[in-house]
Tab-separated table of C-alpha atoms in Angstrom:
chain	number	residue	atom	x	y	z
A	122	UNK	CA	87.340	107.031	19.920
A	123	UNK	CA	85.897	109.336	17.265
A	124	UNK	CA	84.772	106.326	15.263
A	125	UNK	CA	83.300	104.733	18.383
A	126	UNK	CA	81.243	107.795	19.265
A	127	UNK	CA	80.065	108.802	15.809
A	128	UNK	CA	79.040	105.291	14.856
A	129	UNK	CA	76.666	105.280	17.801
A	130	UNK	CA	75.249	108.764	17.775
A	131	UNK	CA	75.910	111.028	14.795
A	132	UNK	CA	72.647	112.201	13.222
A	133	UNK	CA	72.734	114.511	10.228
A	134	UNK	CA	70.477	117.531	10.446
A	135	UNK	CA	69.801	121.208	10.346
A	136	UNK	CA	71.602	124.237	11.418
A	137	UNK	CA	70.932	126.383	14.487
A	138	UNK	CA	71.379	125.598	18.154
A	139	UNK	CA	69.348	128.728	18.893
A	140	UNK	CA	71.120	129.848	22.060
A	141	UNK	CA	72.402	133.284	23.027
A	142	UNK	CA	76.124	132.512	23.077
A	143	UNK	CA	76.450	130.763	19.726
A	144	UNK	CA	77.648	127.529	21.360
A	145	UNK	CA	76.210	124.217	22.424
A	146	UNK	CA	77.106	124.436	26.098
A	147	UNK	CA	77.261	121.389	28.351
A	148	UNK	CA	77.675	121.561	32.120
A	149	UNK	CA	79.102	118.706	34.177
A	150	UNK	CA	77.717	119.137	37.696
A	151	UNK	CA	79.653	116.739	39.875
A	152	UNK	CA	81.575	116.002	43.053
A	153	UNK	CA	85.117	117.209	42.417
A	154	UNK	CA	86.463	116.914	45.940
A	155	UNK	CA	84.218	114.735	48.107
A	156	UNK	CA	83.184	111.144	48.687
A	157	UNK	CA	82.154	110.499	45.049
A	158	UNK	CA	84.988	112.356	43.327
A	159	UNK	CA	86.824	109.229	42.129
A	160	UNK	CA	83.592	107.707	40.819
A	161	UNK	CA	82.555	110.765	38.820
A	162	UNK	CA	84.454	114.026	39.387
A	163	UNK	CA	87.279	114.837	37.008
A	164	UNK	CA	86.693	111.568	35.167
A	165	UNK	CA	83.156	112.679	34.335
A	166	UNK	CA	84.440	116.059	33.126
A	167	UNK	CA	87.038	114.409	30.918
A	168	UNK	CA	84.459	111.924	29.587
A	169	UNK	CA	82.240	114.830	28.505
A	170	UNK	CA	85.193	116.507	26.796
A	171	UNK	CA	86.094	113.257	25.048
A	172	UNK	CA	82.534	113.014	23.735
A	173	UNK	CA	82.647	116.580	22.418
A	174	UNK	CA	85.932	115.802	20.669
A	175	UNK	CA	84.585	112.524	19.280
A	176	UNK	CA	81.607	114.362	17.841
A	177	UNK	CA	83.952	116.715	16.026
A	178	UNK	CA	83.797	119.732	18.318
A	179	UNK	CA	80.668	121.198	16.700
A	180	UNK	CA	76.957	120.352	16.702
A	181	UNK	CA	74.269	122.023	14.587
A	182	UNK	CA	77.029	124.202	13.168
A	183	UNK	CA	78.091	125.560	16.562
A	184	UNK	CA	81.136	124.903	18.709
A	185	UNK	CA	80.637	122.612	21.699
A	186	UNK	CA	81.759	123.953	25.071
A	187	UNK	CA	82.074	121.864	28.251
A	188	UNK	CA	82.172	123.484	31.688
A	189	UNK	CA	81.993	121.971	35.165
A	190	UNK	CA	81.327	122.814	38.808
A	191	UNK	CA	81.586	121.128	42.209
A	192	UNK	CA	78.272	120.985	44.092
A	193	UNK	CA	80.036	119.812	47.283
A	194	UNK	CA	77.251	117.233	47.754
A	195	UNK	CA	74.856	119.985	48.845
A	196	UNK	CA	71.506	120.315	47.105
A	197	UNK	CA	71.243	124.067	47.696
A	198	UNK	CA	74.665	124.703	46.184
A	199	UNK	CA	73.839	122.463	43.226
A	200	UNK	CA	70.535	124.269	42.627
A	201	UNK	CA	72.258	127.662	42.749
A	202	UNK	CA	74.838	126.527	40.187
A	203	UNK	CA	72.109	125.193	37.904
A	204	UNK	CA	70.187	128.486	38.041
A	205	UNK	CA	73.306	130.486	37.269
A	206	UNK	CA	74.255	128.190	34.427
A	207	UNK	CA	70.838	128.367	32.799
A	208	UNK	CA	70.063	132.046	33.439
A	209	UNK	CA	73.462	133.725	33.104
A	210	UNK	CA	75.830	131.336	31.330
A	211	UNK	CA	73.408	129.856	28.797
A	212	UNK	CA	74.145	126.208	29.541
A	213	UNK	CA	71.964	123.931	27.398
A	214	UNK	CA	72.398	120.556	29.082
A	215	UNK	CA	73.700	119.293	32.433
A	216	UNK	CA	75.060	115.789	32.960
A	217	UNK	CA	76.399	113.531	35.745
A	218	UNK	CA	75.173	115.115	39.085
A	219	UNK	CA	76.867	112.396	41.227
A	220	UNK	CA	74.390	112.974	44.084
A	221	UNK	CA	70.690	112.101	44.102
A	222	UNK	CA	69.602	115.049	46.239
A	223	UNK	CA	71.351	117.480	43.886
A	224	UNK	CA	69.732	115.881	40.848
A	225	UNK	CA	66.256	116.048	42.381
A	226	UNK	CA	66.782	119.719	43.245
A	227	UNK	CA	67.559	120.424	39.583
A	228	UNK	CA	64.480	118.798	38.030
A	229	UNK	CA	62.050	121.681	38.418
A	230	UNK	CA	64.594	124.327	37.467
A	231	UNK	CA	65.540	122.430	34.303
A	232	UNK	CA	61.915	122.014	33.285
A	233	UNK	CA	61.098	125.702	33.893
A	234	UNK	CA	64.008	126.782	31.678
A	235	UNK	CA	63.279	124.086	29.062
A	236	UNK	CA	66.821	122.749	29.234
A	237	UNK	CA	67.993	119.114	29.394
A	238	UNK	CA	69.416	117.190	32.338
A	239	UNK	CA	70.822	113.669	31.980
A	240	UNK	CA	71.869	112.309	35.383
A	241	UNK	CA	74.264	109.418	34.892
A	242	UNK	CA	75.846	109.173	38.323
A	243	UNK	CA	72.827	109.006	40.664
A	244	UNK	CA	70.685	106.164	41.967
A	245	UNK	CA	67.342	107.591	43.039
A	246	UNK	CA	64.344	106.173	41.170
A	247	UNK	CA	62.330	109.352	41.820
A	248	UNK	CA	63.794	110.800	38.616
A	249	UNK	CA	61.650	108.333	36.670
A	250	UNK	CA	58.927	108.202	39.324
A	251	UNK	CA	56.906	111.006	40.859
A	252	UNK	CA	59.539	113.603	39.936
A	253	UNK	CA	59.956	112.602	36.300
A	254	UNK	CA	60.076	115.422	33.777
A	255	UNK	CA	59.845	115.831	29.990
A	256	UNK	CA	63.292	117.451	30.236
A	257	UNK	CA	65.047	114.640	32.145
A	258	UNK	CA	66.600	111.355	31.063
A	259	UNK	CA	68.048	108.998	33.680
A	260	UNK	CA	70.962	107.363	31.917
A	261	UNK	CA	73.434	104.939	33.489
A	262	UNK	CA	71.935	103.225	36.510
A	263	UNK	CA	69.381	103.469	39.274
A	264	UNK	CA	68.885	101.755	42.598
A	265	UNK	CA	65.997	99.588	41.375
A	266	UNK	CA	67.845	98.205	38.336
A	267	UNK	CA	71.000	97.337	40.253
A	268	UNK	CA	69.036	96.070	43.243
A	269	UNK	CA	66.709	93.876	41.196
A	270	UNK	CA	69.584	92.264	39.338
A	271	UNK	CA	71.550	91.645	42.535
A	272	UNK	CA	68.651	90.313	44.573
A	273	UNK	CA	67.925	87.722	41.899
A	274	UNK	CA	71.561	86.617	41.870
A	275	UNK	CA	71.986	86.483	45.663
A	276	UNK	CA	68.680	84.726	46.342
A	277	UNK	CA	69.648	82.069	43.801
A	278	UNK	CA	72.818	81.577	45.839
A	279	UNK	CA	70.915	80.995	49.082
A	280	UNK	CA	70.840	84.444	50.696
A	281	UNK	CA	67.661	84.661	52.806
A	282	UNK	CA	68.110	87.065	55.747
A	283	UNK	CA	69.129	90.599	54.799
A	284	UNK	CA	70.513	93.520	56.821
A	285	UNK	CA	71.263	97.049	55.569
A	286	UNK	CA	74.019	99.530	56.393
A	287	UNK	CA	72.596	102.578	54.626
A	288	UNK	CA	73.840	106.106	53.966
A	289	UNK	CA	71.279	108.557	55.346
A	290	UNK	CA	70.121	110.581	52.327
A	291	UNK	CA	67.995	110.142	49.185
A	292	UNK	CA	70.294	107.684	47.392
A	293	UNK	CA	70.621	105.320	50.362
A	294	UNK	CA	66.939	105.494	51.247
A	295	UNK	CA	65.946	104.679	47.662
A	296	UNK	CA	68.424	101.802	47.500
A	297	UNK	CA	67.272	100.231	50.778
A	298	UNK	CA	63.598	100.644	49.906
A	299	UNK	CA	63.996	99.013	46.503
A	300	UNK	CA	66.171	96.130	47.697
A	301	UNK	CA	63.856	95.439	50.666
A	302	UNK	CA	60.767	95.198	48.456
A	303	UNK	CA	62.528	92.868	46.049
A	304	UNK	CA	63.871	90.638	48.833
A	305	UNK	CA	60.421	90.263	50.388
A	306	UNK	CA	58.779	89.662	47.007
A	307	UNK	CA	61.146	86.733	46.407
A	308	UNK	CA	60.598	85.139	49.807
A	309	UNK	CA	63.517	86.623	51.730
A	310	UNK	CA	63.471	88.449	55.074
A	311	UNK	CA	64.797	91.882	56.054
A	312	UNK	CA	66.011	91.516	59.645
A	313	UNK	CA	67.097	95.134	60.218
A	314	UNK	CA	68.965	98.229	59.091
A	315	UNK	CA	71.069	101.087	60.410
A	316	UNK	CA	71.605	104.554	58.903
A	317	UNK	CA	74.911	106.407	58.832
A	318	UNK	CA	75.771	109.991	57.797
A	319	UNK	CA	77.504	110.770	54.512
A	320	UNK	CA	81.310	110.789	54.907
A	321	UNK	CA	81.374	108.410	57.887
A	322	UNK	CA	84.826	107.386	59.103
A	323	UNK	CA	84.023	104.866	61.846
A	324	UNK	CA	81.619	102.055	60.889
A	325	UNK	CA	82.319	99.820	63.895
A	326	UNK	CA	78.950	100.280	65.651
A	327	UNK	CA	77.016	99.693	62.436
A	328	UNK	CA	79.005	96.558	61.627
A	329	UNK	CA	78.527	95.126	65.123
A	330	UNK	CA	74.773	95.679	64.815
A	331	UNK	CA	74.773	93.875	61.466
A	332	UNK	CA	76.674	90.922	62.946
A	333	UNK	CA	74.251	90.650	65.852
A	334	UNK	CA	71.196	90.645	63.566
A	335	UNK	CA	71.480	87.041	62.417
A	336	UNK	CA	71.634	88.102	58.762
A	337	UNK	CA	73.403	86.017	56.147
A	338	UNK	CA	73.356	88.884	53.625
A	339	UNK	CA	74.727	92.318	54.498
A	340	UNK	CA	73.896	95.107	52.071
A	341	UNK	CA	76.213	98.116	51.966
A	342	UNK	CA	73.740	100.689	50.673
A	343	UNK	CA	76.244	103.502	50.228
A	344	UNK	CA	78.973	104.509	47.816
A	345	UNK	CA	82.314	106.197	47.245
A	346	UNK	CA	84.568	106.646	50.254
A	347	UNK	CA	81.813	105.480	52.619
A	348	UNK	CA	81.635	102.140	50.826
A	349	UNK	CA	85.399	101.733	50.780
A	350	UNK	CA	85.650	102.455	54.515
A	351	UNK	CA	82.744	100.129	55.325
A	352	UNK	CA	84.259	97.232	53.378
A	353	UNK	CA	87.714	97.556	54.937
A	354	UNK	CA	86.288	97.781	58.461
A	355	UNK	CA	83.869	94.908	57.812
A	356	UNK	CA	86.837	92.662	57.038
A	357	UNK	CA	88.486	93.709	60.287
A	358	UNK	CA	85.368	92.549	62.158
A	359	UNK	CA	85.288	89.192	60.387
A	360	UNK	CA	82.581	89.927	57.844
A	361	UNK	CA	84.045	87.923	54.976
A	362	UNK	CA	82.454	86.526	51.824
A	363	UNK	CA	82.769	82.949	53.076
A	364	UNK	CA	80.704	83.774	56.194
A	365	UNK	CA	78.270	86.310	54.734
A	366	UNK	CA	77.034	87.334	51.327
A	367	UNK	CA	78.236	90.915	51.141
A	368	UNK	CA	76.304	92.909	48.583
A	369	UNK	CA	77.209	96.353	47.280
A	370	UNK	CA	74.740	97.567	44.637
A	371	UNK	CA	77.002	100.519	43.792
A	372	UNK	CA	80.471	98.987	43.981
A	373	UNK	CA	82.709	100.802	41.513
A	374	UNK	CA	86.231	100.240	40.278
A	375	UNK	CA	87.559	103.207	42.211
A	376	UNK	CA	86.113	101.801	45.445
A	377	UNK	CA	87.675	98.390	44.822
A	378	UNK	CA	90.979	100.101	44.066
A	379	UNK	CA	90.820	102.068	47.314
A	380	UNK	CA	89.827	99.085	49.447
A	381	UNK	CA	92.054	96.529	47.688
A	382	UNK	CA	91.273	93.085	46.272
A	383	UNK	CA	92.330	91.375	49.488
A	384	UNK	CA	89.434	92.988	51.357
A	385	UNK	CA	86.879	93.025	48.533
A	386	UNK	CA	87.390	89.683	46.762
A	387	UNK	CA	84.218	87.651	46.303
A	388	UNK	CA	81.796	90.537	46.852
A	389	UNK	CA	78.856	90.776	44.468
A	390	UNK	CA	77.926	93.979	42.691
A	391	UNK	CA	75.863	95.189	39.764
A	392	UNK	CA	77.092	97.447	36.998
A	393	UNK	CA	76.589	98.466	33.406
A	394	UNK	CA	80.136	98.380	32.075
A	395	UNK	CA	83.092	96.116	32.744
A	396	UNK	CA	85.956	97.927	31.023
A	397	UNK	CA	87.790	94.710	30.052
A	398	UNK	CA	84.706	93.432	28.196
A	399	UNK	CA	85.533	94.358	24.575
A	400	UNK	CA	87.636	96.601	22.330
A	401	UNK	CA	85.305	99.603	22.641
A	402	UNK	CA	85.185	99.570	26.440
A	403	UNK	CA	88.949	99.064	26.602
A	404	UNK	CA	89.613	101.954	24.224
A	405	UNK	CA	87.386	104.294	26.208
A	406	UNK	CA	88.829	103.254	29.562
A	407	UNK	CA	92.424	103.478	28.390
A	408	UNK	CA	91.995	106.993	27.015
A	409	UNK	CA	90.040	108.283	29.999
A	410	UNK	CA	92.548	106.846	32.463
A	411	UNK	CA	95.280	108.864	30.731
A	412	UNK	CA	93.267	112.024	31.388
A	413	UNK	CA	92.287	111.114	34.945
A	414	UNK	CA	95.464	110.262	36.838
A	415	UNK	CA	95.386	106.610	35.818
A	416	UNK	CA	91.945	105.941	37.339
A	417	UNK	CA	89.975	103.522	35.176
A	418	UNK	CA	86.254	104.179	34.647
A	419	UNK	CA	83.115	102.162	34.887
A	420	UNK	CA	79.473	102.898	34.059
A	421	UNK	CA	79.113	106.282	35.760
A	422	UNK	CA	81.794	108.006	33.693
A	423	UNK	CA	81.015	105.916	30.600
A	424	UNK	CA	77.437	107.128	30.927
A	425	UNK	CA	78.574	110.737	30.764
A	426	UNK	CA	80.395	109.998	27.508
A	427	UNK	CA	77.501	108.202	25.856
A	428	UNK	CA	74.839	110.607	27.164
A	429	UNK	CA	76.716	113.635	25.803
A	430	UNK	CA	77.114	111.967	22.416
A	431	UNK	CA	73.415	111.099	22.307
A	432	UNK	CA	72.498	114.661	23.259
A	433	UNK	CA	74.737	116.176	20.582
A	434	UNK	CA	73.233	113.905	17.958
A	435	UNK	CA	69.765	115.103	18.966
A	436	UNK	CA	70.827	118.767	18.853
A	437	UNK	CA	72.122	118.158	15.340
A	438	UNK	CA	68.820	116.679	14.259
A	439	UNK	CA	66.510	119.179	16.024
A	440	UNK	CA	68.665	122.157	15.060
A	441	UNK	CA	67.985	124.014	18.321
A	442	UNK	CA	68.681	123.552	22.017
A	443	UNK	CA	64.959	123.231	22.856
A	444	UNK	CA	65.061	120.838	25.792
A	445	UNK	CA	61.712	119.105	25.438
A	446	UNK	CA	62.118	118.622	21.677
A	447	UNK	CA	65.525	117.050	22.214
A	448	UNK	CA	64.266	114.654	24.893
A	449	UNK	CA	61.251	113.735	22.741
A	450	UNK	CA	63.588	112.917	19.857
A	451	UNK	CA	65.831	110.774	22.040
A	452	UNK	CA	62.817	108.831	23.286
A	453	UNK	CA	61.644	108.175	19.733
A	454	UNK	CA	64.595	106.096	18.497
A	455	UNK	CA	66.727	103.201	19.812
A	456	UNK	CA	69.970	104.151	21.562
A	457	UNK	CA	73.120	102.697	20.035
A	458	UNK	CA	75.472	102.737	22.995
A	459	UNK	CA	78.838	100.966	22.491
A	460	UNK	CA	79.765	101.270	26.186
A	461	UNK	CA	76.675	100.499	28.272
A	462	UNK	CA	74.937	98.425	25.623
A	463	UNK	CA	72.165	99.292	23.210
A	464	UNK	CA	68.812	100.269	24.623
A	465	UNK	CA	65.777	102.528	24.480
A	466	UNK	CA	64.584	105.567	26.434
A	467	UNK	CA	61.122	105.009	27.866
A	468	UNK	CA	58.317	107.515	28.341
A	469	UNK	CA	59.343	108.000	32.005
A	470	UNK	CA	62.876	108.966	30.949
A	471	UNK	CA	64.574	105.716	31.973
A	472	UNK	CA	67.265	104.583	29.537
A	473	UNK	CA	66.988	100.787	29.440
A	474	UNK	CA	70.234	98.892	28.918
A	475	UNK	CA	71.704	95.590	30.162
A	476	UNK	CA	72.786	95.265	33.799
A	477	UNK	CA	75.727	93.014	34.622
A	478	UNK	CA	76.200	90.951	37.762
A	479	UNK	CA	79.825	91.381	38.764
A	480	UNK	CA	82.002	89.462	41.180
A	481	UNK	CA	85.190	90.999	42.475
A	482	UNK	CA	88.237	88.951	41.535
A	483	UNK	CA	90.789	87.516	43.917
A	484	UNK	CA	94.315	88.944	43.742
A	485	UNK	CA	95.402	85.822	41.822
A	486	UNK	CA	92.648	86.259	39.218
A	487	UNK	CA	93.550	89.870	38.417
A	488	UNK	CA	95.872	89.919	35.394
A	489	UNK	CA	96.521	93.648	34.897
A	490	UNK	CA	96.110	96.968	36.744
A	491	UNK	CA	92.430	97.785	37.447
A	492	UNK	CA	91.355	94.283	36.357
A	493	UNK	CA	88.983	93.796	39.277
A	494	UNK	CA	85.622	92.511	38.008
A	495	UNK	CA	84.401	89.386	36.296
A	496	UNK	CA	80.941	89.364	34.746
A	497	UNK	CA	78.994	86.328	35.949
A	498	UNK	CA	75.568	87.192	34.522
A	499	UNK	CA	73.818	89.795	32.349
A	500	UNK	CA	70.215	90.895	32.971
A	501	UNK	CA	68.422	92.510	29.989
A	502	UNK	CA	67.304	96.082	30.613
A	503	UNK	CA	63.591	95.318	30.360
A	504	UNK	CA	64.020	92.701	33.108
A	505	UNK	CA	66.330	94.709	35.360
A	506	UNK	CA	64.701	98.149	35.621
A	507	UNK	CA	61.346	98.929	37.205
A	508	UNK	CA	58.485	97.879	34.910
A	509	UNK	CA	56.745	100.788	33.245
A	510	UNK	CA	53.430	99.400	34.468
A	511	UNK	CA	54.550	100.167	38.041
A	512	UNK	CA	55.629	103.724	37.253
A	513	UNK	CA	54.321	106.699	39.234
A	514	UNK	CA	55.683	109.088	36.601
A	515	UNK	CA	52.940	111.573	35.549
A	516	UNK	CA	54.177	111.364	31.959
A	517	UNK	CA	53.098	107.716	32.028
A	518	UNK	CA	50.110	107.703	34.404
A	519	UNK	CA	48.448	110.653	32.641
A	520	UNK	CA	48.277	108.631	29.416
A	521	UNK	CA	46.794	105.473	30.936
């Protein structure tokens, strides 16, 4: 793994990180105990530690330290942690976030302190829209990129009438808004939607409403435990992939594992890493699973690994922990990412990389533990993510 990381990101350079503690300090702000804990959580923490080890344990001549905290999926708690980290514990960069509302709450604080935040586990497009910042890079995925790729694939397969079961907070709202616009732009129809609270146990009323809508495509615009529960209950109510096109823009390995291939087979999803794809993805997934109770990763945790390596390379080159200078440097050069695929970081902070269309395998197709996805298409990053010409990011619009 050291060779994997350093080949992609090591940049020789000068000597001081310039912080008060004499370390390059990275914070993993994540969901350690809630609905997204298997998707990010301890796996994200371990991915950050693996990146620090792969880089050699030091950057710009200073030891690398990784800490973490659980925001409990509450924006106020996340913001309080961020303030403490920056003001009292001298954290230089924060990664993961796992919750869109928490990430959005951190943008202004990070900019004021001139630190760096690299959300890799959140979907809201506001991070590269109206709330973009010269101190923020949005790394692994967002709701537009996954939605755009999926809509193209589903519409090509005959899906015309769409209905949404949406989690009621920033991530779900962003996902539904983006998918709806794309469906309508390609000649489809949105026939309705229902909103559910985070951490919902009983989806029966929402599923019955979806069935009664006349839709042939049902979008599960949620994630984590909510998505797993919704899928299992949908099967109980007869929502199967041979009767409906069931779409889950944020369907992760851990969710498939929790719901089982019997209930999830045939569903379509979008993602940025299929761990069985090549030797590099296999090596990363195998090592991380050893550190994370056997749970295999996908793009969210892989994004933590690659984002931390990219950040450390920039610190090495800049020689300080100056947030804006580091982000400017990262935007100036291509990203060599062996896990998500090579890309570039645009002026709005969006890291462009390929997006894969994934289909969940049947039990007979799965040949080894955690072998759940097959890649059926790959959409280039510049075709998947929101065009820069449509950006509402002030960093872009102010230069037009």
